[in-house]
């Protein structure tokens, strides 16, 4: 049994599936409309849609002819909440880099002595 | 060739690897220290570490005996930036749900007429 977050991340770990989500972020679309910009065969698109559907990232309407797909953003909130727990880690790192750059600018000797050494 | 974001998401799509990152979020740790709480064999932990390392999510020190692992948060920022593009989607949805709940509370007839119909 796979946990929801792992299922979501697996579904997102493909550039075509992320592009499909980006398209659906602009509004509902049929499978044909989703397939067009990717130059993919319909069965390939259908496979990607199934992975997204199993992860709860999209739903598909029930009307047989159109069955438009729509984005469901709730699983993305879980990803956001998870990654947010690490925000201080990369912010701290950028602060350190910034501090080092400032040091370089105010005292060019820092970089020169590094290059010389 | 896989794009960086897909590599990162694949690496994150495993609960043990996320637990390893959570541990490293508290500070450096050796492979032995990482293996202990998971009741995993060392080769299994090593495999997970290799996936994390290839994704640039951890680095390992060079001193042969200890080789402590440390978290590298930069790829997580890319995940955060990507998922942030969908924030308005789930916030909108929660606003709609909230609006509906408020409607129910101010006019209980809404839910009753739904149940009756």
PDB file of C-alpha atoms in Angstrom:
ATOM      1  CA  UNK A   1       0.000   0.000   0.000  1.00  0.00           C
ATOM      2  CA  UNK A   2       1.410   3.352  -1.021  1.00  0.00           C
ATOM      3  CA  UNK A   3       0.765   6.503   0.988  1.00  0.00           C
ATOM      4  CA  UNK A   4      -1.084   9.382  -0.690  1.00  0.00           C
ATOM      5  CA  UNK A   5       1.904  11.746  -0.753  1.00  0.00           C
ATOM      6  CA  UNK A   6       4.135   9.139  -2.458  1.00  0.00           C
ATOM      7  CA  UNK A   7       1.387   8.437  -5.030  1.00  0.00           C
ATOM      8  CA  UNK A   8       1.043  12.175  -5.710  1.00  0.00           C
ATOM      9  CA  UNK A   9       4.802  12.696  -6.075  1.00  0.00           C
ATOM     10  CA  UNK A  10       5.116   9.704  -8.430  1.00  0.00           C
ATOM     11  CA  UNK A  11       2.311  11.130 -10.583  1.00  0.00           C
ATOM     12  CA  UNK A  12       4.034  14.526 -10.671  1.00  0.00           C
ATOM     13  CA  UNK A  13       7.462  13.081 -11.531  1.00  0.00           C
ATOM     14  CA  UNK A  14       6.807  13.232 -15.286  1.00  0.00           C
ATOM     15  CA  UNK A  15       7.056  16.373 -17.428  1.00  0.00           C
ATOM     16  CA  UNK A  16       4.099  15.418 -19.673  1.00  0.00           C
ATOM     17  CA  UNK A  17       1.826  14.855 -16.682  1.00  0.00           C
ATOM     18  CA  UNK A  18       2.912  18.195 -15.197  1.00  0.00           C
ATOM     19  CA  UNK A  19       2.183  19.863 -18.555  1.00  0.00           C
ATOM     20  CA  UNK A  20      -1.297  18.271 -18.573  1.00  0.00           C
ATOM     21  CA  UNK A  21      -1.912  19.684 -15.079  1.00  0.00           C
ATOM     22  CA  UNK A  22      -0.689  23.110 -16.230  1.00  0.00           C
ATOM     23  CA  UNK A  23      -3.200  23.011 -19.103  1.00  0.00           C
ATOM     24  CA  UNK A  24      -6.014  21.965 -16.729  1.00  0.00           C
ATOM     25  CA  UNK A  25      -5.009  24.791 -14.400  1.00  0.00           C
ATOM     26  CA  UNK A  26      -6.439  27.088 -17.072  1.00  0.00           C
ATOM     27  CA  UNK A  27      -9.757  25.234 -17.186  1.00  0.00           C
ATOM     28  CA  UNK A  28     -11.439  21.931 -18.071  1.00  0.00           C
ATOM     29  CA  UNK A  29     -10.335  20.135 -21.224  1.00  0.00           C
ATOM     30  CA  UNK A  30     -11.298  16.981 -23.110  1.00  0.00           C
ATOM     31  CA  UNK A  31      -8.818  14.162 -23.720  1.00  0.00           C
ATOM     32  CA  UNK A  32      -8.573  15.261 -27.382  1.00  0.00           C
ATOM     33  CA  UNK A  33      -7.796  18.844 -26.344  1.00  0.00           C
ATOM     34  CA  UNK A  34      -5.156  17.574 -23.903  1.00  0.00           C
ATOM     35  CA  UNK A  35      -3.526  15.327 -26.508  1.00  0.00           C
ATOM     36  CA  UNK A  36      -3.245  17.979 -29.246  1.00  0.00           C
ATOM     37  CA  UNK A  37      -0.305  20.123 -28.023  1.00  0.00           C
ATOM     38  CA  UNK A  38       1.794  17.101 -27.001  1.00  0.00           C
ATOM     39  CA  UNK A  39       1.825  15.266 -30.310  1.00  0.00           C
ATOM     40  CA  UNK A  40       1.095  12.089 -28.337  1.00  0.00           C
ATOM     41  CA  UNK A  41      -1.131   9.174 -29.299  1.00  0.00           C
ATOM     42  CA  UNK A  42      -4.435   8.989 -27.431  1.00  0.00           C
ATOM     43  CA  UNK A  43      -3.581   5.740 -25.584  1.00  0.00           C
ATOM     44  CA  UNK A  44      -0.413   7.390 -24.227  1.00  0.00           C
ATOM     45  CA  UNK A  45      -2.391  10.405 -23.023  1.00  0.00           C
ATOM     46  CA  UNK A  46      -5.004   8.084 -21.514  1.00  0.00           C
ATOM     47  CA  UNK A  47      -2.287   6.268 -19.555  1.00  0.00           C
ATOM     48  CA  UNK A  48      -0.991   9.565 -18.147  1.00  0.00           C
ATOM     49  CA  UNK A  49      -4.546  10.634 -17.269  1.00  0.00           C
ATOM     50  CA  UNK A  50      -5.112   7.352 -15.406  1.00  0.00           C
ATOM     51  CA  UNK A  51      -1.999   7.946 -13.267  1.00  0.00           C
ATOM     52  CA  UNK A  52      -3.182  11.497 -12.485  1.00  0.00           C
ATOM     53  CA  UNK A  53      -6.696  10.227 -11.751  1.00  0.00           C
ATOM     54  CA  UNK A  54      -5.470   7.510  -9.379  1.00  0.00           C
ATOM     55  CA  UNK A  55      -3.507  10.171  -7.500  1.00  0.00           C
ATOM     56  CA  UNK A  56      -6.697  12.251  -7.211  1.00  0.00           C
ATOM     57  CA  UNK A  57      -5.077  15.100  -9.168  1.00  0.00           C
ATOM     58  CA  UNK A  58      -7.769  15.146 -11.856  1.00  0.00           C
ATOM     59  CA  UNK A  59     -11.367  14.011 -12.208  1.00  0.00           C
ATOM     60  CA  UNK A  60     -13.205  13.245 -15.405  1.00  0.00           C
ATOM     61  CA  UNK A  61     -16.823  14.207 -16.113  1.00  0.00           C
ATOM     62  CA  UNK A  62     -19.389  11.474 -16.645  1.00  0.00           C
ATOM     63  CA  UNK A  63     -21.000  12.627 -19.889  1.00  0.00           C
ATOM     64  CA  UNK A  64     -19.934   9.881 -22.302  1.00  0.00           C
ATOM     65  CA  UNK A  65     -19.163  12.072 -25.325  1.00  0.00           C
ATOM     66  CA  UNK A  66     -17.125  14.852 -23.755  1.00  0.00           C
ATOM     67  CA  UNK A  67     -15.878  13.675 -20.396  1.00  0.00           C
ATOM     68  CA  UNK A  68     -13.895  16.839 -19.726  1.00  0.00           C
ATOM     69  CA  UNK A  69     -10.986  16.513 -17.295  1.00  0.00           C
ATOM     70  CA  UNK A  70     -10.521  18.957 -14.456  1.00  0.00           C
ATOM     71  CA  UNK A  71      -7.726  19.666 -12.026  1.00  0.00           C
ATOM     72  CA  UNK A  72      -8.180  18.688  -8.377  1.00  0.00           C
ATOM     73  CA  UNK A  73      -5.667  20.667  -6.376  1.00  0.00           C
ATOM     74  CA  UNK A  74      -6.092  19.118  -2.916  1.00  0.00           C
ATOM     75  CA  UNK A  75      -3.173  16.623  -3.287  1.00  0.00           C
ATOM     76  CA  UNK A  76      -0.941  19.522  -4.370  1.00  0.00           C
ATOM     77  CA  UNK A  77      -1.662  21.262  -1.077  1.00  0.00           C
ATOM     78  CA  UNK A  78      -0.229  18.200   0.703  1.00  0.00           C
ATOM     79  CA  UNK A  79       2.959  18.491  -1.401  1.00  0.00           C
ATOM     80  CA  UNK A  80       3.148  22.199  -0.594  1.00  0.00           C
ATOM     81  CA  UNK A  81       2.678  21.588   3.137  1.00  0.00           C
ATOM     82  CA  UNK A  82       5.370  18.882   3.112  1.00  0.00           C
ATOM     83  CA  UNK A  83       7.985  20.918   1.216  1.00  0.00           C
ATOM     84  CA  UNK A  84       7.221  23.985   3.333  1.00  0.00           C
ATOM     85  CA  UNK A  85       8.744  22.130   6.284  1.00  0.00           C
ATOM     86  CA  UNK A  86      12.121  22.601   4.543  1.00  0.00           C
ATOM     87  CA  UNK A  87      11.697  26.254   3.611  1.00  0.00           C
ATOM     88  CA  UNK A  88      14.007  27.490   6.411  1.00  0.00           C
ATOM     89  CA  UNK A  89      16.708  25.125   5.084  1.00  0.00           C
ATOM     90  CA  UNK A  90      17.005  26.724   1.638  1.00  0.00           C
ATOM     91  CA  UNK A  91      16.355  30.214   2.949  1.00  0.00           C
ATOM     92  CA  UNK A  92      19.183  29.796   5.463  1.00  0.00           C
ATOM     93  CA  UNK A  93      21.459  28.596   2.682  1.00  0.00           C
ATOM     94  CA  UNK A  94      20.606  31.579   0.467  1.00  0.00           C
ATOM     95  CA  UNK A  95      21.192  33.905   3.410  1.00  0.00           C
ATOM     96  CA  UNK A  96      24.662  32.394   3.879  1.00  0.00           C
ATOM     97  CA  UNK A  97      25.455  32.804   0.160  1.00  0.00           C
ATOM     98  CA  UNK A  98      24.224  36.396   0.257  1.00  0.00           C
ATOM     99  CA  UNK A  99      26.349  37.101   3.316  1.00  0.00           C
ATOM    100  CA  UNK A 100      29.394  35.676   1.563  1.00  0.00           C
ATOM    101  CA  UNK A 101      28.738  37.779  -1.562  1.00  0.00           C
ATOM    102  CA  UNK A 102      28.379  40.900   0.579  1.00  0.00           C
ATOM    103  CA  UNK A 103      31.679  40.044   2.261  1.00  0.00           C
ATOM    104  CA  UNK A 104      33.338  39.706  -1.176  1.00  0.00           C
ATOM    105  CA  UNK A 105      31.999  43.063  -2.331  1.00  0.00           C
ATOM    106  CA  UNK A 106      33.085  44.964   0.768  1.00  0.00           C
ATOM    107  CA  UNK A 107      36.498  43.282   0.902  1.00  0.00           C
ATOM    108  CA  UNK A 108      37.721  42.104  -2.519  1.00  0.00           C
ATOM    109  CA  UNK A 109      40.734  40.616  -0.763  1.00  0.00           C
ATOM    110  CA  UNK A 110      38.583  37.696   0.331  1.00  0.00           C
ATOM    111  CA  UNK A 111      38.201  36.364  -3.200  1.00  0.00           C
ATOM    112  CA  UNK A 112      41.740  37.256  -4.193  1.00  0.00           C
ATOM    113  CA  UNK A 113      43.265  35.400  -1.281  1.00  0.00           C
ATOM    114  CA  UNK A 114      41.073  32.379  -2.142  1.00  0.00           C
ATOM    115  CA  UNK A 115      42.262  32.444  -5.755  1.00  0.00           C
ATOM    116  CA  UNK A 116      45.869  32.870  -4.717  1.00  0.00           C
ATOM    117  CA  UNK A 117      45.654  30.012  -2.219  1.00  0.00           C
TER     118      UNK A 117
ATOM    119  CA  UNK B   1      17.512  12.429 -20.116  1.00  0.00           C
ATOM    120  CA  UNK B   2      15.324  13.314 -17.184  1.00  0.00           C
ATOM    121  CA  UNK B   3      14.722  16.896 -16.110  1.00  0.00           C
ATOM    122  CA  UNK B   4      15.856  17.951 -12.636  1.00  0.00           C
ATOM    123  CA  UNK B   5      12.346  18.456 -11.235  1.00  0.00           C
ATOM    124  CA  UNK B   6      11.239  14.968 -12.331  1.00  0.00           C
ATOM    125  CA  UNK B   7      14.383  13.446 -10.779  1.00  0.00           C
ATOM    126  CA  UNK B   8      13.712  15.318  -7.530  1.00  0.00           C
ATOM    127  CA  UNK B   9      10.048  14.267  -7.403  1.00  0.00           C
ATOM    128  CA  UNK B  10      10.947  10.620  -8.108  1.00  0.00           C
ATOM    129  CA  UNK B  11      13.475  10.715  -5.261  1.00  0.00           C
ATOM    130  CA  UNK B  12      10.860  12.202  -2.915  1.00  0.00           C
ATOM    131  CA  UNK B  13       8.149   9.687  -3.882  1.00  0.00           C
ATOM    132  CA  UNK B  14       9.233   7.205  -1.217  1.00  0.00           C
ATOM    133  CA  UNK B  15       8.367   7.450   2.495  1.00  0.00           C
ATOM    134  CA  UNK B  16      11.740   6.064   3.663  1.00  0.00           C
ATOM    135  CA  UNK B  17      13.655   8.601   1.576  1.00  0.00           C
ATOM    136  CA  UNK B  18      11.459  11.403   2.928  1.00  0.00           C
ATOM    137  CA  UNK B  19      12.114  10.132   6.469  1.00  0.00           C
ATOM    138  CA  UNK B  20      15.876  10.183   5.767  1.00  0.00           C
ATOM    139  CA  UNK B  21      15.573  13.799   4.598  1.00  0.00           C
ATOM    140  CA  UNK B  22      13.579  14.667   7.726  1.00  0.00           C
ATOM    141  CA  UNK B  23      16.374  13.216   9.877  1.00  0.00           C
ATOM    142  CA  UNK B  24      19.026  15.156   7.920  1.00  0.00           C
ATOM    143  CA  UNK B  25      16.918  18.295   8.330  1.00  0.00           C
ATOM    144  CA  UNK B  26      17.981  18.132  11.990  1.00  0.00           C
ATOM    145  CA  UNK B  27      21.690  17.889  11.133  1.00  0.00           C
ATOM    146  CA  UNK B  28      24.344  15.717   9.497  1.00  0.00           C
ATOM    147  CA  UNK B  29      24.260  11.964  10.101  1.00  0.00           C
ATOM    148  CA  UNK B  30      26.348   8.944   9.130  1.00  0.00           C
ATOM    149  CA  UNK B  31      24.888   6.065   7.132  1.00  0.00           C
ATOM    150  CA  UNK B  32      24.806   3.953  10.332  1.00  0.00           C
ATOM    151  CA  UNK B  33      22.899   6.667  12.181  1.00  0.00           C
ATOM    152  CA  UNK B  34      20.455   6.932   9.287  1.00  0.00           C
ATOM    153  CA  UNK B  35      19.890   3.176   9.115  1.00  0.00           C
ATOM    154  CA  UNK B  36      19.232   2.670  12.847  1.00  0.00           C
ATOM    155  CA  UNK B  37      15.666   4.024  13.217  1.00  0.00           C
ATOM    156  CA  UNK B  38      14.403   2.338  10.042  1.00  0.00           C
ATOM    157  CA  UNK B  39      15.347  -1.242  10.863  1.00  0.00           C
ATOM    158  CA  UNK B  40      16.701  -1.498   7.309  1.00  0.00           C
ATOM    159  CA  UNK B  41      19.790  -3.329   6.086  1.00  0.00           C
ATOM    160  CA  UNK B  42      22.734  -1.117   5.152  1.00  0.00           C
ATOM    161  CA  UNK B  43      22.626  -1.959   1.410  1.00  0.00           C
ATOM    162  CA  UNK B  44      18.953  -0.864   1.326  1.00  0.00           C
ATOM    163  CA  UNK B  45      19.787   2.420   3.037  1.00  0.00           C
ATOM    164  CA  UNK B  46      22.731   2.892   0.671  1.00  0.00           C
ATOM    165  CA  UNK B  47      20.417   2.446  -2.320  1.00  0.00           C
ATOM    166  CA  UNK B  48      18.060   5.116  -0.983  1.00  0.00           C
ATOM    167  CA  UNK B  49      21.004   7.439  -0.309  1.00  0.00           C
ATOM    168  CA  UNK B  50      22.234   6.998  -3.879  1.00  0.00           C
ATOM    169  CA  UNK B  51      18.833   8.037  -5.272  1.00  0.00           C
ATOM    170  CA  UNK B  52      18.823  11.108  -2.999  1.00  0.00           C
ATOM    171  CA  UNK B  53      22.407  11.914  -3.950  1.00  0.00           C
ATOM    172  CA  UNK B  54      21.714  11.663  -7.697  1.00  0.00           C
ATOM    173  CA  UNK B  55      18.826  14.094  -7.226  1.00  0.00           C
ATOM    174  CA  UNK B  56      21.207  16.496  -5.453  1.00  0.00           C
ATOM    175  CA  UNK B  57      19.114  16.306  -2.278  1.00  0.00           C
ATOM    176  CA  UNK B  58      22.009  15.134  -0.116  1.00  0.00           C
ATOM    177  CA  UNK B  59      25.785  15.226  -0.243  1.00  0.00           C
ATOM    178  CA  UNK B  60      28.182  12.918   1.531  1.00  0.00           C
ATOM    179  CA  UNK B  61      31.424  13.990   3.199  1.00  0.00           C
ATOM    180  CA  UNK B  62      34.715  12.687   1.838  1.00  0.00           C
ATOM    181  CA  UNK B  63      36.344  11.447   5.026  1.00  0.00           C
ATOM    182  CA  UNK B  64      36.422   7.668   4.419  1.00  0.00           C
ATOM    183  CA  UNK B  65      35.480   6.563   7.934  1.00  0.00           C
ATOM    184  CA  UNK B  66      32.545   8.832   8.742  1.00  0.00           C
ATOM    185  CA  UNK B  67      31.249  10.250   5.495  1.00  0.00           C
ATOM    186  CA  UNK B  68      28.378  12.104   7.131  1.00  0.00           C
ATOM    187  CA  UNK B  69      25.384  12.880   4.911  1.00  0.00           C
ATOM    188  CA  UNK B  70      23.854  16.328   4.798  1.00  0.00           C
ATOM    189  CA  UNK B  71      20.672  17.744   3.341  1.00  0.00           C
ATOM    190  CA  UNK B  72      20.914  19.969   0.262  1.00  0.00           C
ATOM    191  CA  UNK B  73      17.666  21.934   0.093  1.00  0.00           C
ATOM    192  CA  UNK B  74      18.064  23.672  -3.292  1.00  0.00           C
ATOM    193  CA  UNK B  75      16.080  21.040  -5.281  1.00  0.00           C
ATOM    194  CA  UNK B  76      13.278  21.339  -2.709  1.00  0.00           C
ATOM    195  CA  UNK B  77      12.984  25.034  -3.511  1.00  0.00           C
ATOM    196  CA  UNK B  78      12.284  24.084  -7.137  1.00  0.00           C
ATOM    197  CA  UNK B  79       9.471  21.767  -5.952  1.00  0.00           C
ATOM    198  CA  UNK B  80       8.104  24.563  -3.764  1.00  0.00           C
ATOM    199  CA  UNK B  81       8.212  27.085  -6.624  1.00  0.00           C
ATOM    200  CA  UNK B  82       6.460  24.650  -8.964  1.00  0.00           C
ATOM    201  CA  UNK B  83       3.667  23.715  -6.564  1.00  0.00           C
ATOM    202  CA  UNK B  84       3.193  27.359  -5.585  1.00  0.00           C
ATOM    203  CA  UNK B  85       1.893  27.976  -9.112  1.00  0.00           C
ATOM    204  CA  UNK B  86      -1.207  25.997  -8.074  1.00  0.00           C
ATOM    205  CA  UNK B  87      -1.773  27.660  -4.710  1.00  0.00           C
ATOM    206  CA  UNK B  88      -4.677  29.800  -5.963  1.00  0.00           C
ATOM    207  CA  UNK B  89      -6.368  26.587  -7.202  1.00  0.00           C
ATOM    208  CA  UNK B  90      -6.651  24.941  -3.793  1.00  0.00           C
ATOM    209  CA  UNK B  91      -7.241  28.232  -1.991  1.00  0.00           C
ATOM    210  CA  UNK B  92     -10.133  29.010  -4.355  1.00  0.00           C
ATOM    211  CA  UNK B  93     -11.574  25.578  -3.725  1.00  0.00           C
ATOM    212  CA  UNK B  94     -11.373  26.016   0.050  1.00  0.00           C
ATOM    213  CA  UNK B  95     -12.980  29.446  -0.262  1.00  0.00           C
ATOM    214  CA  UNK B  96     -15.880  27.880  -2.191  1.00  0.00           C
ATOM    215  CA  UNK B  97     -16.302  25.161   0.460  1.00  0.00           C
ATOM    216  CA  UNK B  98     -16.208  27.767   3.213  1.00  0.00           C
ATOM    217  CA  UNK B  99     -18.791  29.876   1.392  1.00  0.00           C
ATOM    218  CA  UNK B 100     -21.064  26.862   1.072  1.00  0.00           C
ATOM    219  CA  UNK B 101     -20.690  26.024   4.781  1.00  0.00           C
ATOM    220  CA  UNK B 102     -21.541  29.616   5.716  1.00  0.00           C
ATOM    221  CA  UNK B 103     -24.620  29.412   3.481  1.00  0.00           C
ATOM    222  CA  UNK B 104     -25.695  26.213   5.255  1.00  0.00           C
ATOM    223  CA  UNK B 105     -25.288  27.789   8.691  1.00  0.00           C
ATOM    224  CA  UNK B 106     -27.212  30.962   7.862  1.00  0.00           C
ATOM    225  CA  UNK B 107     -29.981  29.128   6.006  1.00  0.00           C
ATOM    226  CA  UNK B 108     -30.445  25.527   7.165  1.00  0.00           C
ATOM    227  CA  UNK B 109     -33.096  25.183   4.458  1.00  0.00           C
ATOM    228  CA  UNK B 110     -30.285  24.795   1.932  1.00  0.00           C
ATOM    229  CA  UNK B 111     -29.215  21.447   3.315  1.00  0.00           C
ATOM    230  CA  UNK B 112     -32.779  20.332   4.033  1.00  0.00           C
ATOM    231  CA  UNK B 113     -33.951  21.009   0.483  1.00  0.00           C
ATOM    232  CA  UNK B 114     -30.904  19.097  -0.802  1.00  0.00           C
ATOM    233  CA  UNK B 115     -31.733  16.129   1.429  1.00  0.00           C
ATOM    234  CA  UNK B 116     -35.413  16.222   0.449  1.00  0.00           C
ATOM    235  CA  UNK B 117     -34.623  16.364  -3.259  1.00  0.00           C
TER     236      UNK B 117
END
